Each structure stands twice: as structure tokens, then as C-alpha cells.
Tab-separated table of C-alpha atoms in Angstrom:
chain	number	residue	atom	x	y	z
V	1	ALA	CA	-1.609	2.447	-35.971
V	2	GLN	CA	-2.636	3.208	-32.417
V	3	SER	CA	-3.929	6.376	-30.824
V	4	VAL	CA	-5.302	7.645	-27.542
V	5	THR	CA	-7.824	10.402	-26.893
V	6	GLN	CA	-8.272	11.825	-23.433
V	7	LEU	CA	-11.605	13.522	-23.697
V	8	ASP	CA	-11.041	16.230	-21.086
V	9	SER	CA	-7.980	18.421	-20.735
V	10	HIS	CA	-9.113	19.505	-17.250
V	11	VAL	CA	-11.433	17.941	-14.691
V	12	SER	CA	-12.413	19.819	-11.550
V	13	VAL	CA	-13.992	18.078	-8.540
V	14	SER	CA	-14.594	18.766	-4.875
V	15	GLU	CA	-12.784	16.736	-2.248
V	16	GLY	CA	-14.821	13.658	-1.344
V	17	THR	CA	-16.701	13.492	-4.656
V	18	PRO	CA	-16.195	10.883	-7.406
V	19	VAL	CA	-13.562	11.221	-10.102
V	20	LEU	CA	-14.002	10.217	-13.755
V	21	LEU	CA	-11.194	10.700	-16.278
V	22	ARG	CA	-12.142	9.539	-19.758
V	23	CYS	CA	-9.938	7.748	-22.269
V	24	ASN	CA	-10.716	6.262	-25.672
V	25	TYR	CA	-8.181	4.329	-27.687
V	26	SER	CA	-7.618	2.943	-31.148
V	27	SER	CA	-5.429	-0.068	-31.787
V	28	SER	CA	-4.977	-2.639	-34.532
V	29	TYR	CA	-4.304	-5.473	-32.121
V	30	SER	CA	-5.189	-6.441	-28.572
V	31	PRO	CA	-3.491	-3.625	-26.746
V	32	SER	CA	-2.157	-3.150	-23.288
V	33	LEU	CA	-3.546	-0.044	-21.605
V	34	PHE	CA	-2.106	1.991	-18.774
V	35	TRP	CA	-2.818	5.011	-16.635
V	36	TYR	CA	0.079	7.060	-15.269
V	37	VAL	CA	0.030	9.956	-12.823
V	38	GLN	CA	2.413	12.895	-12.732
V	39	HIS	CA	2.520	15.207	-9.750
V	40	PRO	CA	3.936	18.715	-10.280
V	41	ASN	CA	7.624	18.741	-11.188
V	42	LYS	CA	7.856	14.965	-10.836
V	43	GLY	CA	8.304	11.995	-13.128
V	44	LEU	CA	5.479	9.661	-14.085
V	45	GLN	CA	4.254	6.818	-11.893
V	46	LEU	CA	2.179	3.810	-12.963
V	47	LEU	CA	-1.361	3.856	-11.525
V	48	LEU	CA	-2.732	0.699	-13.109
V	49	LYS	CA	-2.578	-1.479	-16.199
V	50	TYR	CA	-4.792	-3.705	-18.334
V	51	THR	CA	-3.109	-6.590	-20.118
V	52	SER	CA	-6.007	-8.848	-21.252
V	53	ALA	CA	-6.855	-10.324	-17.875
V	54	ALA	CA	-9.760	-8.962	-15.786
V	55	THR	CA	-11.541	-6.053	-17.456
V	56	LEU	CA	-11.917	-4.149	-14.163
V	57	VAL	CA	-8.469	-3.184	-13.005
V	58	LYS	CA	-7.608	-1.872	-9.564
V	59	GLY	CA	-4.637	0.382	-9.053
V	60	ILE	CA	-2.910	2.329	-6.362
V	61	ASN	CA	-4.484	5.038	-4.198
V	62	GLY	CA	-8.047	3.748	-4.727
V	63	PHE	CA	-8.143	4.251	-8.491
V	64	GLU	CA	-9.640	1.726	-10.866
V	65	ALA	CA	-10.372	1.492	-14.576
V	66	GLU	CA	-12.646	-0.644	-16.707
V	67	PHE	CA	-11.650	-1.927	-20.126
V	68	LYS	CA	-14.626	-1.864	-22.518
V	69	LYS	CA	-13.662	-3.298	-25.874
V	70	SER	CA	-17.027	-2.530	-27.481
V	71	GLU	CA	-16.632	1.144	-26.607
V	72	THR	CA	-12.817	1.198	-27.021
V	73	SER	CA	-12.651	2.951	-23.676
V	74	PHE	CA	-10.518	2.706	-20.552
V	75	HIS	CA	-11.920	5.317	-18.185
V	76	LEU	CA	-10.255	5.973	-14.819
V	77	THR	CA	-12.419	6.354	-11.719
V	78	LYS	CA	-12.127	6.893	-7.999
V	79	PRO	CA	-15.085	6.941	-5.580
V	80	SER	CA	-13.858	9.835	-3.458
V	81	ALA	CA	-11.271	12.432	-4.438
V	82	HIS	CA	-8.533	13.520	-2.077
V	83	MET	CA	-6.537	16.726	-2.250
V	84	SER	CA	-3.398	14.678	-2.922
V	85	ASP	CA	-4.984	13.346	-6.139
V	86	ALA	CA	-4.469	16.710	-7.834
V	87	ALA	CA	-2.083	15.897	-10.665
V	88	GLU	CA	-1.773	15.239	-14.396
V	89	TYR	CA	-3.062	11.861	-15.584
V	90	PHE	CA	-2.028	10.124	-18.773
V	91	CYS	CA	-3.743	7.273	-20.585
V	92	VAL	CA	-1.399	5.097	-22.629
V	93	VAL	CA	-2.017	2.428	-25.260
V	94	SER	CA	0.768	0.051	-26.159
V	95	ASP	CA	1.159	-2.540	-28.883
V	96	ILE	CA	4.050	-4.926	-29.245
V	97	SER	CA	6.407	-4.110	-32.114
V	98	GLY	CA	9.600	-6.053	-32.705
V	99	GLY	CA	9.252	-7.746	-29.343
V	100	SER	CA	8.926	-4.513	-27.401
V	101	TYR	CA	6.088	-2.287	-26.330
V	102	ILE	CA	5.766	0.961	-28.281
V	103	PRO	CA	3.532	3.229	-26.207
V	104	THR	CA	1.383	6.130	-27.336
V	105	PHE	CA	0.406	8.716	-24.740
V	106	GLY	CA	-2.727	10.769	-24.537
V	107	ARG	CA	-2.321	14.506	-24.091
V	108	GLY	CA	-3.151	14.298	-20.420
V	109	THR	CA	-5.957	15.344	-18.108
V	110	SER	CA	-5.281	17.778	-15.313
V	111	LEU	CA	-7.269	16.838	-12.189
V	112	ILE	CA	-8.082	19.779	-9.939
V	113	VAL	CA	-9.427	19.015	-6.466
V	114	HIS	CA	-11.169	21.764	-4.510
V	115	PRO	CA	-11.448	21.697	-0.716
W	1	ILE	CA	18.064	1.883	-5.158
W	2	ALA	CA	16.687	0.420	-8.393
W	3	GLY	CA	15.447	2.869	-10.949
W	4	ILE	CA	16.366	5.330	-13.641
W	5	THR	CA	18.712	8.269	-13.262
W	6	GLN	CA	18.979	11.216	-15.610
W	7	ALA	CA	21.599	13.933	-15.858
W	8	PRO	CA	21.695	16.844	-15.830
W	9	THR	CA	18.598	17.853	-13.859
W	10	SER	CA	18.401	21.066	-15.853
W	11	GLN	CA	20.460	22.887	-18.450
W	12	ILE	CA	20.450	26.200	-20.270
W	13	LEU	CA	22.055	25.899	-23.671
W	14	ALA	CA	22.932	28.317	-26.454
W	15	ALA	CA	21.418	27.548	-29.848
W	16	GLY	CA	23.795	25.636	-32.093
W	17	ARG	CA	25.556	23.871	-29.240
W	18	ARG	CA	25.772	20.109	-28.932
W	19	MET	CA	24.251	18.489	-25.855
W	20	THR	CA	23.974	14.932	-24.542
W	21	LEU	CA	21.354	13.970	-21.993
W	22	ARG	CA	22.335	10.940	-19.990
W	23	CYS	CA	20.087	8.112	-18.847
W	24	THR	CA	21.030	5.038	-16.835
W	25	GLN	CA	18.895	2.192	-15.494
W	26	ASP	CA	19.784	-0.626	-13.140
W	27	MET	CA	16.725	-2.835	-13.645
W	28	ARG	CA	18.182	-4.788	-16.600
W	29	HIS	CA	15.214	-3.865	-18.780
W	30	ASN	CA	15.689	-4.472	-22.482
W	31	ALA	CA	13.475	-1.626	-23.701
W	32	MET	CA	14.270	2.037	-23.152
W	33	TYR	CA	12.649	5.259	-24.392
W	34	TRP	CA	13.178	8.993	-24.663
W	35	TYR	CA	10.223	11.384	-24.517
W	36	ARG	CA	9.781	15.105	-24.580
W	37	GLN	CA	6.951	16.695	-22.619
W	38	ASP	CA	5.461	19.978	-23.744
W	39	LEU	CA	2.439	21.746	-22.277
W	40	GLY	CA	-0.795	20.505	-23.805
W	41	LEU	CA	0.919	17.865	-25.927
W	42	GLY	CA	1.537	15.130	-23.382
W	43	LEU	CA	4.615	12.950	-23.831
W	44	ARG	CA	5.889	12.394	-27.339
W	45	LEU	CA	8.273	9.578	-28.155
W	46	ILE	CA	11.589	10.687	-29.648
W	47	HIS	CA	13.540	7.425	-29.941
W	48	TYR	CA	13.386	3.992	-28.412
W	49	SER	CA	15.522	0.895	-28.106
W	50	ASN	CA	14.205	-2.660	-27.895
W	51	THR	CA	17.530	-4.061	-26.740
W	52	ALA	CA	21.212	-3.178	-26.585
W	53	GLY	CA	22.572	-2.502	-30.074
W	54	THR	CA	19.228	-1.526	-31.637
W	55	THR	CA	17.357	1.776	-31.809
W	56	GLY	CA	14.222	3.052	-33.491
W	57	LYS	CA	12.577	6.350	-34.333
W	58	GLY	CA	9.533	7.581	-32.484
W	59	GLU	CA	7.047	10.296	-33.288
W	60	VAL	CA	9.447	13.282	-33.162
W	61	PRO	CA	13.008	12.076	-33.932
W	62	ASP	CA	14.300	14.990	-36.029
W	63	GLY	CA	17.256	16.792	-34.462
W	64	TYR	CA	17.932	13.977	-31.997
W	65	SER	CA	20.080	10.864	-32.029
W	66	VAL	CA	20.533	7.978	-29.599
W	67	SER	CA	22.851	5.054	-29.033
W	68	ARG	CA	22.538	1.862	-27.014
W	69	ALA	CA	25.967	0.408	-26.465
W	70	ASN	CA	24.870	-1.618	-23.429
W	71	THR	CA	21.721	-2.500	-21.492
W	72	ASP	CA	22.045	0.182	-18.836
W	73	ASP	CA	22.761	3.388	-20.757
W	74	PHE	CA	20.687	5.243	-23.345
W	75	PRO	CA	22.044	8.744	-24.044
W	76	LEU	CA	20.143	11.279	-26.146
W	77	THR	CA	22.166	13.754	-28.217
W	78	LEU	CA	21.113	17.058	-29.713
W	79	ALA	CA	23.721	17.698	-32.411
W	80	SER	CA	22.906	21.385	-32.858
W	81	ALA	CA	20.283	22.620	-30.423
W	82	VAL	CA	17.442	24.910	-31.544
W	83	PRO	CA	14.972	26.873	-29.387
W	84	SER	CA	12.099	24.522	-30.346
W	85	GLN	CA	13.931	21.788	-28.461
W	86	THR	CA	13.259	23.609	-25.204
W	87	SER	CA	11.311	21.013	-23.246
W	88	VAL	CA	11.353	18.559	-20.377
W	89	TYR	CA	12.928	15.274	-21.397
W	90	PHE	CA	12.055	11.976	-19.764
W	91	CYS	CA	13.885	8.700	-20.091
W	92	ALA	CA	12.038	5.458	-19.360
W	93	SER	CA	12.525	1.722	-19.442
W	94	SER	CA	9.906	-1.008	-19.561
W	95	ASN	CA	9.619	-4.546	-18.283
W	96	GLN	CA	8.182	-7.517	-20.146
W	97	LEU	CA	4.638	-6.519	-19.120
W	98	GLY	CA	5.004	-3.153	-20.790
W	99	GLU	CA	5.088	-1.255	-17.503
W	100	GLN	CA	7.241	1.805	-17.876
W	101	PHE	CA	9.528	3.279	-15.249
W	102	PHE	CA	10.465	6.919	-15.633
W	103	GLY	CA	13.413	9.011	-14.629
W	104	PRO	CA	12.961	12.364	-12.886
W	105	GLY	CA	13.417	14.335	-16.115
W	106	THR	CA	15.812	16.916	-17.545
W	107	ARG	CA	14.579	20.461	-18.059
W	108	LEU	CA	16.340	21.888	-21.107
W	109	THR	CA	16.191	25.507	-22.222
W	110	VAL	CA	17.702	26.476	-25.580
W	111	LEU	CA	18.259	30.186	-26.062
């Protein structure tokens, strides 16, 4: 069985300061891990993914995440927050079942960016 | 434009009525998914399909059914809607890397 825990339901930062959104996962196999972003009243968009290549993954809009197997973590970071980063962020773990990925979503972290 | 379309965008429905949410993709992805999104609960998987002709149950399948007659279409049916099915519903497909592509969502209110 797989599971995802996003450790913070809300994160509040000032514009220009670093962002850290925490994610821990549990998986029986070697999982694929993803971060998605959802802006208000929009669908979800892929930010970045880890699929057993480099452990430091770079995504869109300056975000990156580091896969740490020993800590079962996949935290999302950005050096400097922008107002447009305010959104809901979802960490996803996905194992292959029957030849297809079956994803499990975390409950989401709401990123609030203050001017 | 490649992607996923969902219809309707929103719907208000009386309890006990039957409703089908439509989802179509043009990316020729084998895998498709239906999620519901509720505040504080993230996205929960209702049903999925690995390929045309096959379907599987997700985390919250009760009260919902799906079919996958072809690669492009993956409709979700509520046979007899109940107020607890008020939610935002997202359809998605995934490529062979597991990357998911989401539709814009359907906001459903059951009264």
C-alpha cells in the first residue's frame, strides 16, 4: 500500500523569501513521485516529477524537489517566492499496478504569499 | 488543442436523479482516472481505467460507475445522486511516465 503525508496544510511566506513544502511518502516499491499545483478554480498542472533518475529534480517556475529515500521524503522548494506562486500544492506517489500508474494524492498544502 | 475536456462545467442536480459526467481526451493515453476534490481532503480516486475495455475501483467508488468503450472517452455516472456527492470532479489521463493531465473539472451540487 502507498500513502502520502503533506506535513503542513498551510504555509505562509513573504514575497522574495524561500518556500518549503514538505512531503513524506510510503510505498512498497520504487515509486514515482510528483508535485502538482492548482491555482484557484483551475485544474491541476504538473510541477515536477521523480522517476528514479537524478534525486534532485527541477521543475517549472523555479521549483525543485529532492528525493531522499532514507527519509522517505520529497520536499518541494523554491529560493524566492512570487505572488503568483500562491496556490494549492499536491504531492503524489504512484506505483505501477496492472501496467498503469495508480496515484495517491496528499491532502494538499495551501501556499500563501504576502507582499 | 491536445488535452482533456469535461462537460458540463457545472451542474445543480436534485437528489435521486441520474447524472453522467463526460470526459474526453485526444492524447491517446491508455490510462484515465476520475477524482473528486473536497476541501481538506485533496483528490480522492473514484475509478480508473488502464486501457479501453477495463476499469478498476479507486478509494471512493460507491455510488459511481464508469465505462471505457474506447480510448478517448471515460464517462462517470451517478445512478442516484445524493447530497454527499456534491463535489468538484476531475478527469485525468496519464502517459507512460505516469504524468497526469487534468481536465478543468465539473462542479456538481446535489440538493
